[in-house]
Amino acid sequence: MRKLTGALCLLGALAAAPAYATDVVVLDWRAALMQSDAAQRSMNELRNQTSEQRQQAKSLSEELQKLQQRLQKDGAVMSDAERKKLQQELRQKGGRFQQLRAQLQQEQQKKQQAFLKSAKPRLDKAIQQAAERHGADLVVDRDAVVHMNDGLDITQEVTKILNAK
């Protein structure tokens, strides 16, 4: 009877223990991808393509600041016609500035989406290689992690693998 009780206790303890331990690593895939050489080239290409528009936006911003300063400084002594003309110029240039800025943001988003789509297969392979190298059964997005040890983060390793290809 004692042997049976002992065997049952042992089986109960074994059943309560997990069958295997899961090795977990953490990854910020966005950072790994955007820090890669390919992403940097893509963003530099975008900067070159939009340099004229960015310069226009910068010039408009500076003009808007000067116009606002002038309106604040001299607005009280201006005639109504001058003030209205200055305010209309501010609205027009402000609208153009907003339009230009939105256009630049839209182009940047399109470029990022296209890059993400084209880089996804390479990213997946790099993640798989890094996970296998660490013997990890589970890769968790760093944004979903509350606490971790420094050694669990494979972000830089994934970036190195992406750059090696």
C-alpha positions as a LaTeX table, in Angstrom:
\begin{tabular}{lrrr}
\hline
Residue & $x$ (\AA) & $y$ (\AA) & $z$ (\AA) \\
\hline
Met1 & 0.00 & 0.00 & 0.00 \\
Arg2 & 2.85 & 2.32 & 0.85 \\
Lys3 & 4.49 & 1.72 & $-2.50$ \\
Leu4 & 1.22 & 2.44 & $-4.30$ \\
Thr5 & 0.72 & 5.68 & $-2.36$ \\
Gly6 & 4.31 & 6.71 & $-3.06$ \\
Ala7 & 3.94 & 5.94 & $-6.76$ \\
Leu8 & 0.70 & 7.93 & $-6.95$ \\
Cys9 & 2.33 & 10.91 & $-5.22$ \\
Leu10 & 5.25 & 10.75 & $-7.64$ \\
Leu11 & 2.89 & 10.60 & $-10.64$ \\
Gly12 & 0.91 & 13.53 & $-9.25$ \\
Ala13 & 4.06 & 15.60 & $-8.86$ \\
Leu14 & 5.19 & 14.78 & $-12.39$ \\
Ala15 & 1.78 & 15.61 & $-13.82$ \\
Ala16 & 1.78 & 18.98 & $-12.05$ \\
Ala17 & 5.21 & 19.93 & $-13.45$ \\
Pro18 & 5.29 & 21.25 & $-16.99$ \\
Ala19 & 6.35 & 18.73 & $-19.59$ \\
Tyr20 & 9.06 & 21.08 & $-20.89$ \\
Ala21 & 10.30 & 24.59 & $-20.28$ \\
Thr22 & 9.69 & 27.19 & $-22.97$ \\
Asp23 & 12.64 & 29.40 & $-23.83$ \\
Val24 & 11.46 & 32.93 & $-24.55$ \\
Val25 & 13.23 & 35.82 & $-26.26$ \\
Val26 & 12.05 & 39.38 & $-26.77$ \\
Leu27 & 12.20 & 41.39 & $-29.98$ \\
Asp28 & 11.36 & 44.93 & $-31.06$ \\
Trp29 & 10.88 & 43.99 & $-34.71$ \\
Arg30 & 10.18 & 47.56 & $-35.83$ \\
Ala31 & 13.47 & 48.79 & $-34.39$ \\
Ala32 & 15.36 & 45.80 & $-35.80$ \\
Leu33 & 13.97 & 46.46 & $-39.24$ \\
Met34 & 14.22 & 50.26 & $-39.26$ \\
Gln35 & 17.83 & 50.18 & $-38.00$ \\
Ser36 & 18.84 & 47.87 & $-40.84$ \\
Asp37 & 20.99 & 49.14 & $-43.68$ \\
Ala38 & 18.20 & 48.53 & $-46.18$ \\
Ala39 & 15.78 & 50.71 & $-44.18$ \\
Gln40 & 18.37 & 53.47 & $-43.90$ \\
Arg41 & 18.92 & 53.38 & $-47.67$ \\
Ser42 & 15.17 & 53.51 & $-48.25$ \\
Met43 & 14.73 & 56.50 & $-45.94$ \\
Asn44 & 17.70 & 58.31 & $-47.51$ \\
Glu45 & 16.16 & 57.71 & $-50.92$ \\
Leu46 & 12.91 & 59.23 & $-49.67$ \\
Arg47 & 14.76 & 62.25 & $-48.25$ \\
Asn48 & 16.45 & 62.79 & $-51.59$ \\
Gln49 & 13.17 & 62.47 & $-53.48$ \\
Thr50 & 11.39 & 64.93 & $-51.21$ \\
Ser51 & 14.22 & 67.38 & $-50.54$ \\
Glu52 & 12.63 & 70.12 & $-52.65$ \\
Gln53 & 9.28 & 69.75 & $-50.89$ \\
Arg54 & 10.93 & 69.71 & $-47.46$ \\
Gln55 & 12.84 & 72.88 & $-48.35$ \\
Gln56 & 9.61 & 74.54 & $-49.46$ \\
Ala57 & 7.96 & 73.55 & $-46.19$ \\
Lys58 & 10.89 & 74.94 & $-44.21$ \\
Ser59 & 10.77 & 78.23 & $-46.14$ \\
Leu60 & 7.01 & 78.50 & $-45.65$ \\
Ser61 & 7.42 & 77.84 & $-41.94$ \\
Glu62 & 9.98 & 80.62 & $-41.64$ \\
Glu63 & 7.76 & 83.01 & $-43.62$ \\
Leu64 & 4.79 & 82.18 & $-41.41$ \\
Gln65 & 6.81 & 82.93 & $-38.28$ \\
Lys66 & 7.92 & 86.29 & $-39.68$ \\
Leu67 & 4.37 & 87.20 & $-40.69$ \\
Gln68 & 3.04 & 86.26 & $-37.25$ \\
Gln69 & 5.74 & 88.28 & $-35.53$ \\
Arg70 & 4.98 & 91.26 & $-37.76$ \\
Leu71 & 1.26 & 90.97 & $-37.04$ \\
Gln72 & 1.90 & 90.83 & $-33.29$ \\
Lys73 & 4.39 & 93.67 & $-33.35$ \\
Asp74 & 2.72 & 96.07 & $-35.79$ \\
Gly75 & $-0.89$ & 94.84 & $-35.83$ \\
Ala76 & $-2.12$ & 97.55 & $-33.49$ \\
Val77 & $-0.78$ & 100.39 & $-35.68$ \\
Met78 & $-1.76$ & 98.87 & $-39.04$ \\
Ser79 & $-4.79$ & 99.97 & $-40.96$ \\
Asp80 & $-7.65$ & 97.50 & $-41.16$ \\
Ala81 & $-6.89$ & 96.84 & $-44.83$ \\
Glu82 & $-3.21$ & 96.09 & $-44.09$ \\
Arg83 & $-4.08$ & 93.84 & $-41.16$ \\
Lys84 & $-6.68$ & 91.92 & $-43.21$ \\
Lys85 & $-4.22$ & 91.54 & $-46.07$ \\
Leu86 & $-1.57$ & 90.20 & $-43.69$ \\
Gln87 & $-4.06$ & 87.83 & $-42.04$ \\
Gln88 & $-5.17$ & 86.53 & $-45.45$ \\
Glu89 & $-1.54$ & 85.97 & $-46.45$ \\
Leu90 & $-1.03$ & 84.08 & $-43.19$ \\
Arg91 & $-4.06$ & 81.88 & $-43.89$ \\
Gln92 & $-2.97$ & 81.15 & $-47.46$ \\
Lys93 & 0.61 & 80.31 & $-46.57$ \\
Gly94 & $-0.54$ & 78.38 & $-43.51$ \\
Gly95 & $-2.87$ & 76.31 & $-45.66$ \\
Arg96 & $-0.12$ & 75.65 & $-48.19$ \\
Phe97 & 2.24 & 74.67 & $-45.36$ \\
Gln98 & $-0.29$ & 72.22 & $-43.90$ \\
Gln99 & $-0.95$ & 70.77 & $-47.34$ \\
Leu100 & 2.76 & 70.31 & $-48.03$ \\
Arg101 & 3.38 & 68.77 & $-44.63$ \\
Ala102 & 0.50 & 66.32 & $-45.07$ \\
Gln103 & 1.80 & 65.38 & $-48.51$ \\
Leu104 & 5.27 & 64.69 & $-47.11$ \\
Gln105 & 3.85 & 62.56 & $-44.30$ \\
Gln106 & 1.73 & 60.61 & $-46.75$ \\
Glu107 & 4.74 & 59.93 & $-48.99$ \\
Gln108 & 6.76 & 58.80 & $-45.97$ \\
Gln109 & 4.00 & 56.43 & $-44.86$ \\
Lys110 & 3.70 & 54.96 & $-48.36$ \\
Lys111 & 7.45 & 54.42 & $-48.55$ \\
Gln112 & 7.52 & 52.78 & $-45.11$ \\
Gln113 & 4.60 & 50.50 & $-45.96$ \\
Ala114 & 6.22 & 49.46 & $-49.23$ \\
Phe115 & 9.50 & 48.80 & $-47.45$ \\
Leu116 & 7.80 & 46.78 & $-44.68$ \\
Lys117 & 5.96 & 44.69 & $-47.26$ \\
Ser118 & 9.11 & 43.95 & $-49.24$ \\
Ala119 & 11.25 & 43.30 & $-46.13$ \\
Lys120 & 8.79 & 41.04 & $-44.29$ \\
Pro121 & 10.08 & 37.72 & $-45.70$ \\
Arg122 & 13.68 & 38.64 & $-44.87$ \\
Leu123 & 12.64 & 39.82 & $-41.40$ \\
Asp124 & 10.80 & 36.56 & $-40.75$ \\
Lys125 & 13.88 & 34.55 & $-41.73$ \\
Ala126 & 16.16 & 36.71 & $-39.57$ \\
Ile127 & 13.85 & 36.28 & $-36.58$ \\
Gln128 & 13.76 & 32.54 & $-37.12$ \\
Gln129 & 17.56 & 32.35 & $-37.33$ \\
Ala130 & 18.04 & 34.39 & $-34.15$ \\
Ala131 & 15.41 & 32.37 & $-32.29$ \\
Glu132 & 17.05 & 29.09 & $-33.36$ \\
Arg133 & 20.48 & 30.39 & $-32.35$ \\
His134 & 19.11 & 31.09 & $-28.85$ \\
Gly135 & 17.08 & 27.88 & $-28.72$ \\
Ala136 & 13.93 & 29.94 & $-28.24$ \\
Asp137 & 10.51 & 28.39 & $-28.58$ \\
Leu138 & 8.71 & 31.71 & $-28.31$ \\
Val139 & 9.49 & 35.24 & $-29.58$ \\
Val140 & 7.53 & 38.00 & $-27.86$ \\
Asp141 & 7.12 & 41.58 & $-29.06$ \\
Arg142 & 8.99 & 43.87 & $-26.67$ \\
Asp143 & 5.96 & 46.19 & $-26.44$ \\
Ala144 & 4.00 & 43.35 & $-24.83$ \\
Val145 & 6.59 & 42.71 & $-22.12$ \\
Val146 & 6.37 & 44.23 & $-18.66$ \\
His147 & 9.75 & 43.04 & $-17.37$ \\
Met148 & 12.68 & 41.12 & $-18.83$ \\
Asn149 & 16.36 & 40.40 & $-18.36$ \\
Asp150 & 18.69 & 42.21 & $-20.74$ \\
Gly151 & 19.97 & 38.97 & $-22.23$ \\
Leu152 & 16.57 & 38.06 & $-23.64$ \\
Asp153 & 16.40 & 40.86 & $-26.22$ \\
Ile154 & 17.43 & 39.74 & $-29.73$ \\
Thr155 & 16.64 & 43.01 & $-31.54$ \\
Gln156 & 20.25 & 43.92 & $-32.36$ \\
Glu157 & 21.02 & 40.38 & $-33.43$ \\
Val158 & 18.09 & 40.40 & $-35.87$ \\
Thr159 & 19.33 & 43.72 & $-37.30$ \\
Lys160 & 22.82 & 42.22 & $-37.78$ \\
Ile161 & 21.34 & 39.23 & $-39.59$ \\
Leu162 & 19.32 & 41.55 & $-41.84$ \\
Asn163 & 22.44 & 43.58 & $-42.62$ \\
Ala164 & 24.44 & 40.44 & $-43.42$ \\
Lys165 & 22.11 & 39.55 & $-46.28$ \\
\hline
\end{tabular}
